Amino acid sequence: MPESPEAFWARSQGALRTPPVEEWDTWPFDGGVTPRALEPPVNAEPARAGEGGVDCWRCAHGDEDALWADEHWLVVPLSRPSGLPVVVILETRPHYEFHDLPDPLQAELGPMLIRVQRAVRAVGEVGNVHVCRWGDGSEHFHVWFMARPARIPQLIGSFAAIWDDVLPPLPDALWQENLAIVARELRDG
Ligand SMILES: [Zn+2]
């Protein structure tokens, strides 16, 4: 039997640990930290944006902000520059939950992941492209691609997603230039 959320919470809430973040080279902050109190379970999973395609931003806007699109897929940028050189999102055109992706799109997903990764890497001076899927905020199928700048070891690993908010936003012209490379590579690559 799986552990109930109530049992999970009861076991965990008084036993939270503080990992030695000051020893982690990739931790973005200085100073001590204290874990937040773990709030008890709620009665149901919080609603995600656009559940069931109702009031779904992507379904309402289609490919209007896409860098590239085909019959089944879109690649879209964030609405404004962030700290990393490129962050783009692969989405399906129709509304699907990640785990309900139909078989033909499942077969296309592997090649798409590599294709978008290559297009982001083509921007240059990219040490790695992080491919991430959480799906806790919005239901419409989406996968993140985050370019990590080359040769800055502090930015290695999963904290790059936090560094994206710590680093200053890219200058607009550079951001547009990088997105244009991604769009070109997706089109021609
Ligand atoms: Zn949708």
mmCIF file of C-alpha atoms and ligand atoms in Angstrom:
data_model
loop_
_atom_site.group_PDB
_atom_site.id
_atom_site.type_symbol
_atom_site.label_atom_id
_atom_site.label_comp_id
_atom_site.label_asym_id
_atom_site.label_seq_id
_atom_site.Cartn_x
_atom_site.Cartn_y
_atom_site.Cartn_z
ATOM 1 C CA MET A 1 0.000 0.000 0.000
ATOM 2 C CA PRO A 2 1.326 3.469 -0.791
ATOM 3 C CA GLU A 3 1.966 5.775 2.124
ATOM 4 C CA SER A 4 -0.947 8.197 2.452
ATOM 5 C CA PRO A 5 -0.175 11.928 2.217
ATOM 6 C CA GLU A 6 -1.253 12.222 5.869
ATOM 7 C CA ALA A 7 1.189 9.503 6.941
ATOM 8 C CA PHE A 8 3.929 10.999 4.767
ATOM 9 C CA TRP A 9 3.365 14.391 6.380
ATOM 10 C CA ALA A 10 3.160 13.009 9.931
ATOM 11 C CA ARG A 11 6.437 11.160 9.459
ATOM 12 C CA SER A 12 8.240 14.089 7.802
ATOM 13 C CA GLN A 13 7.033 17.345 9.310
ATOM 14 C CA GLY A 14 9.008 17.120 12.531
ATOM 15 C CA ALA A 15 12.122 15.601 10.946
ATOM 16 C CA LEU A 16 13.116 18.036 8.182
ATOM 17 C CA ARG A 17 16.829 18.242 7.439
ATOM 18 C CA THR A 18 19.028 21.156 6.419
ATOM 19 C CA PRO A 19 21.484 19.930 3.782
ATOM 20 C CA PRO A 20 24.949 21.564 3.761
ATOM 21 C CA VAL A 21 24.069 24.011 0.989
ATOM 22 C CA GLU A 22 27.048 26.225 1.882
ATOM 23 C CA GLU A 23 29.276 23.364 0.662
ATOM 24 C CA TRP A 24 27.436 22.972 -2.659
ATOM 25 C CA ASP A 25 29.327 24.728 -5.471
ATOM 26 C CA THR A 26 26.161 25.178 -7.515
ATOM 27 C CA TRP A 27 23.929 26.591 -4.734
ATOM 28 C CA PRO A 28 23.025 30.136 -5.873
ATOM 29 C CA PHE A 29 22.878 31.814 -2.442
ATOM 30 C CA ASP A 30 25.091 32.724 0.480
ATOM 31 C CA GLY A 31 23.982 32.557 4.057
ATOM 32 C CA GLY A 32 22.226 29.979 6.180
ATOM 33 C CA VAL A 33 18.865 28.477 5.334
ATOM 34 C CA THR A 34 16.103 26.933 7.417
ATOM 35 C CA PRO A 35 13.559 24.514 5.957
ATOM 36 C CA ARG A 36 10.036 25.872 5.777
ATOM 37 C CA ALA A 37 7.481 24.145 7.967
ATOM 38 C CA LEU A 38 5.863 21.374 5.904
ATOM 39 C CA GLU A 39 2.184 22.201 5.576
ATOM 40 C CA PRO A 40 -0.275 19.321 6.017
ATOM 41 C CA PRO A 41 -1.927 17.656 2.980
ATOM 42 C CA VAL A 42 -4.900 19.337 1.329
ATOM 43 C CA ASN A 43 -8.094 17.496 0.397
ATOM 44 C CA ALA A 44 -7.386 17.315 -3.334
ATOM 45 C CA GLU A 45 -4.619 18.047 -5.816
ATOM 46 C CA PRO A 46 -4.563 21.782 -6.614
ATOM 47 C CA ALA A 47 -6.095 22.541 -10.021
ATOM 48 C CA ARG A 48 -3.609 23.124 -12.830
ATOM 49 C CA ALA A 49 -4.048 25.823 -15.442
ATOM 50 C CA GLY A 50 -6.104 24.734 -18.455
ATOM 51 C CA GLU A 51 -7.297 21.414 -17.049
ATOM 52 C CA GLY A 52 -9.258 19.440 -19.618
ATOM 53 C CA GLY A 53 -8.527 22.196 -22.158
ATOM 54 C CA VAL A 54 -10.862 24.595 -20.306
ATOM 55 C CA ASP A 55 -9.453 28.150 -20.227
ATOM 56 C CA CYS A 56 -6.159 26.754 -21.544
ATOM 57 C CA TRP A 57 -3.796 29.537 -22.640
ATOM 58 C CA ARG A 58 -2.099 27.422 -25.325
ATOM 59 C CA CYS A 59 -5.351 26.102 -26.781
ATOM 60 C CA ALA A 60 -6.664 29.688 -26.997
ATOM 61 C CA HIS A 61 -3.512 31.121 -28.607
ATOM 62 C CA GLY A 62 -2.358 28.343 -30.963
ATOM 63 C CA ASP A 63 0.965 29.041 -32.649
ATOM 64 C CA GLU A 64 0.828 32.852 -32.472
ATOM 65 C CA ASP A 65 3.997 33.119 -30.350
ATOM 66 C CA ALA A 66 5.772 30.047 -31.794
ATOM 67 C CA LEU A 67 9.377 30.138 -33.017
ATOM 68 C CA TRP A 68 8.565 27.085 -35.086
ATOM 69 C CA ALA A 69 5.570 24.816 -35.554
ATOM 70 C CA ASP A 70 4.410 21.818 -37.539
ATOM 71 C CA GLU A 71 1.177 19.853 -37.634
ATOM 72 C CA HIS A 72 1.636 18.388 -34.133
ATOM 73 C CA TRP A 73 4.245 20.478 -32.285
ATOM 74 C CA LEU A 74 5.177 24.033 -31.318
ATOM 75 C CA VAL A 75 8.384 25.490 -29.913
ATOM 76 C CA VAL A 76 7.760 28.709 -28.006
ATOM 77 C CA PRO A 77 10.009 31.132 -26.109
ATOM 78 C CA LEU A 78 9.296 32.675 -22.725
ATOM 79 C CA SER A 79 7.395 35.948 -22.950
ATOM 80 C CA ARG A 80 10.485 37.926 -21.863
ATOM 81 C CA PRO A 81 14.239 37.381 -21.485
ATOM 82 C CA SER A 82 15.459 35.482 -18.426
ATOM 83 C CA GLY A 83 18.948 34.883 -17.057
ATOM 84 C CA LEU A 84 19.968 31.865 -19.149
ATOM 85 C CA PRO A 85 20.892 32.392 -22.829
ATOM 86 C CA VAL A 86 17.852 30.487 -24.144
ATOM 87 C CA VAL A 87 14.791 28.931 -22.560
ATOM 88 C CA VAL A 88 12.210 27.453 -24.931
ATOM 89 C CA ILE A 89 9.260 25.115 -24.451
ATOM 90 C CA LEU A 90 8.136 22.251 -26.689
ATOM 91 C CA GLU A 91 4.354 21.902 -26.676
ATOM 92 C CA THR A 92 1.800 19.857 -28.550
ATOM 93 C CA ARG A 93 -0.695 21.675 -30.747
ATOM 94 C CA PRO A 94 -3.711 19.763 -29.412
ATOM 95 C CA HIS A 95 -4.362 19.588 -25.680
ATOM 96 C CA TYR A 96 -2.889 16.464 -24.080
ATOM 97 C CA GLU A 97 -1.813 15.491 -20.601
ATOM 98 C CA PHE A 98 1.767 14.228 -20.635
ATOM 99 C CA HIS A 99 0.697 10.652 -19.861
ATOM 100 C CA ASP A 100 -2.132 10.705 -22.404
ATOM 101 C CA LEU A 101 0.046 11.535 -25.405
ATOM 102 C CA PRO A 102 -1.292 9.368 -28.279
ATOM 103 C CA ASP A 103 0.952 6.676 -29.769
ATOM 104 C CA PRO A 104 1.880 8.527 -33.005
ATOM 105 C CA LEU A 105 3.010 11.591 -31.015
ATOM 106 C CA GLN A 106 4.886 9.377 -28.564
ATOM 107 C CA ALA A 107 6.833 8.065 -31.544
ATOM 108 C CA GLU A 108 7.601 11.627 -32.676
ATOM 109 C CA LEU A 109 8.583 12.840 -29.213
ATOM 110 C CA GLY A 110 12.020 11.187 -29.086
ATOM 111 C CA PRO A 111 13.249 12.763 -32.334
ATOM 112 C CA MET A 112 11.622 16.087 -31.327
ATOM 113 C CA LEU A 113 13.511 16.172 -28.016
ATOM 114 C CA ILE A 114 16.817 15.729 -29.840
ATOM 115 C CA ARG A 115 15.885 18.196 -32.573
ATOM 116 C CA VAL A 116 15.007 20.978 -30.126
ATOM 117 C CA GLN A 117 18.053 20.207 -27.978
ATOM 118 C CA ARG A 118 20.303 20.550 -31.053
ATOM 119 C CA ALA A 119 18.619 23.805 -32.089
ATOM 120 C CA VAL A 120 19.190 25.313 -28.627
ATOM 121 C CA ARG A 121 22.796 24.099 -28.556
ATOM 122 C CA ALA A 122 23.379 25.786 -31.945
ATOM 123 C CA VAL A 123 23.171 29.183 -30.210
ATOM 124 C CA GLY A 124 26.783 28.584 -29.196
ATOM 125 C CA GLU A 125 28.728 28.852 -25.920
ATOM 126 C CA VAL A 126 26.204 26.414 -24.452
ATOM 127 C CA GLY A 127 27.686 23.908 -21.989
ATOM 128 C CA ASN A 128 24.557 21.782 -21.804
ATOM 129 C CA VAL A 129 20.846 21.903 -22.565
ATOM 130 C CA HIS A 130 18.655 20.816 -19.676
ATOM 131 C CA VAL A 131 15.447 19.058 -20.764
ATOM 132 C CA CYS A 132 12.849 19.302 -18.010
ATOM 133 C CA ARG A 133 9.262 18.307 -17.441
ATOM 134 C CA TRP A 134 7.300 19.147 -14.292
ATOM 135 C CA GLY A 135 3.713 19.731 -15.442
ATOM 136 C CA ASP A 136 2.492 20.961 -12.053
ATOM 137 C CA GLY A 137 1.499 24.438 -13.214
ATOM 138 C CA SER A 138 -0.174 23.908 -16.567
ATOM 139 C CA GLU A 139 -1.738 20.716 -17.906
ATOM 140 C CA HIS A 140 -1.168 21.239 -21.660
ATOM 141 C CA PHE A 141 1.777 19.025 -22.734
ATOM 142 C CA HIS A 142 5.052 20.944 -22.411
ATOM 143 C CA VAL A 143 8.760 20.204 -21.974
ATOM 144 C CA TRP A 144 11.362 22.839 -21.032
ATOM 145 C CA PHE A 145 14.742 23.314 -22.714
ATOM 146 C CA MET A 146 17.200 25.460 -20.767
ATOM 147 C CA ALA A 147 20.592 26.406 -22.192
ATOM 148 C CA ARG A 148 23.335 26.474 -19.580
ATOM 149 C CA PRO A 149 26.232 28.835 -20.371
ATOM 150 C CA ALA A 150 29.517 27.042 -21.098
ATOM 151 C CA ARG A 151 32.535 27.113 -18.775
ATOM 152 C CA ILE A 152 30.810 28.465 -15.672
ATOM 153 C CA PRO A 153 30.816 25.404 -13.408
ATOM 154 C CA GLN A 154 28.651 27.055 -10.752
ATOM 155 C CA LEU A 155 25.720 26.878 -13.187
ATOM 156 C CA ILE A 156 25.984 23.102 -13.665
ATOM 157 C CA GLY A 157 23.060 20.928 -12.625
ATOM 158 C CA SER A 158 19.470 21.363 -11.564
ATOM 159 C CA PHE A 159 19.975 24.725 -9.828
ATOM 160 C CA ALA A 160 20.360 26.246 -13.316
ATOM 161 C CA ALA A 161 16.565 26.580 -13.198
ATOM 162 C CA ILE A 162 16.957 28.800 -10.093
ATOM 163 C CA TRP A 163 19.995 30.629 -11.493
ATOM 164 C CA ASP A 164 17.687 31.565 -14.407
ATOM 165 C CA ASP A 165 15.892 33.886 -11.946
ATOM 166 C CA VAL A 166 19.066 35.019 -10.140
ATOM 167 C CA LEU A 167 21.090 36.031 -13.217
ATOM 168 C CA PRO A 168 20.118 39.352 -14.827
ATOM 169 C CA PRO A 169 17.787 39.084 -17.835
ATOM 170 C CA LEU A 170 19.547 38.810 -21.191
ATOM 171 C CA PRO A 171 19.740 42.113 -23.129
ATOM 172 C CA ASP A 172 16.775 42.149 -25.490
ATOM 173 C CA ALA A 173 18.807 42.247 -28.722
ATOM 174 C CA LEU A 174 20.919 39.252 -27.673
ATOM 175 C CA TRP A 175 17.821 37.353 -26.602
ATOM 176 C CA GLN A 176 16.182 37.979 -30.000
ATOM 177 C CA GLU A 177 19.381 36.914 -31.761
ATOM 178 C CA ASN A 178 19.520 33.637 -29.819
ATOM 179 C CA LEU A 179 15.855 32.885 -30.471
ATOM 180 C CA ALA A 180 16.369 33.565 -34.179
ATOM 181 C CA ILE A 181 19.114 30.928 -34.248
ATOM 182 C CA VAL A 182 16.847 28.385 -32.565
ATOM 183 C CA ALA A 183 14.059 29.176 -35.052
ATOM 184 C CA ARG A 184 16.430 28.882 -38.020
ATOM 185 C CA GLU A 185 17.852 25.578 -36.820
ATOM 186 C CA LEU A 186 14.391 24.125 -36.271
ATOM 187 C CA ARG A 187 13.332 25.245 -39.727
ATOM 188 C CA ASP A 188 16.455 24.148 -41.607
ATOM 189 C CA GLY A 189 17.919 21.478 -39.317
HETATM 190 ZN ZN ZN B 1 -4.459 23.228 -23.992
#
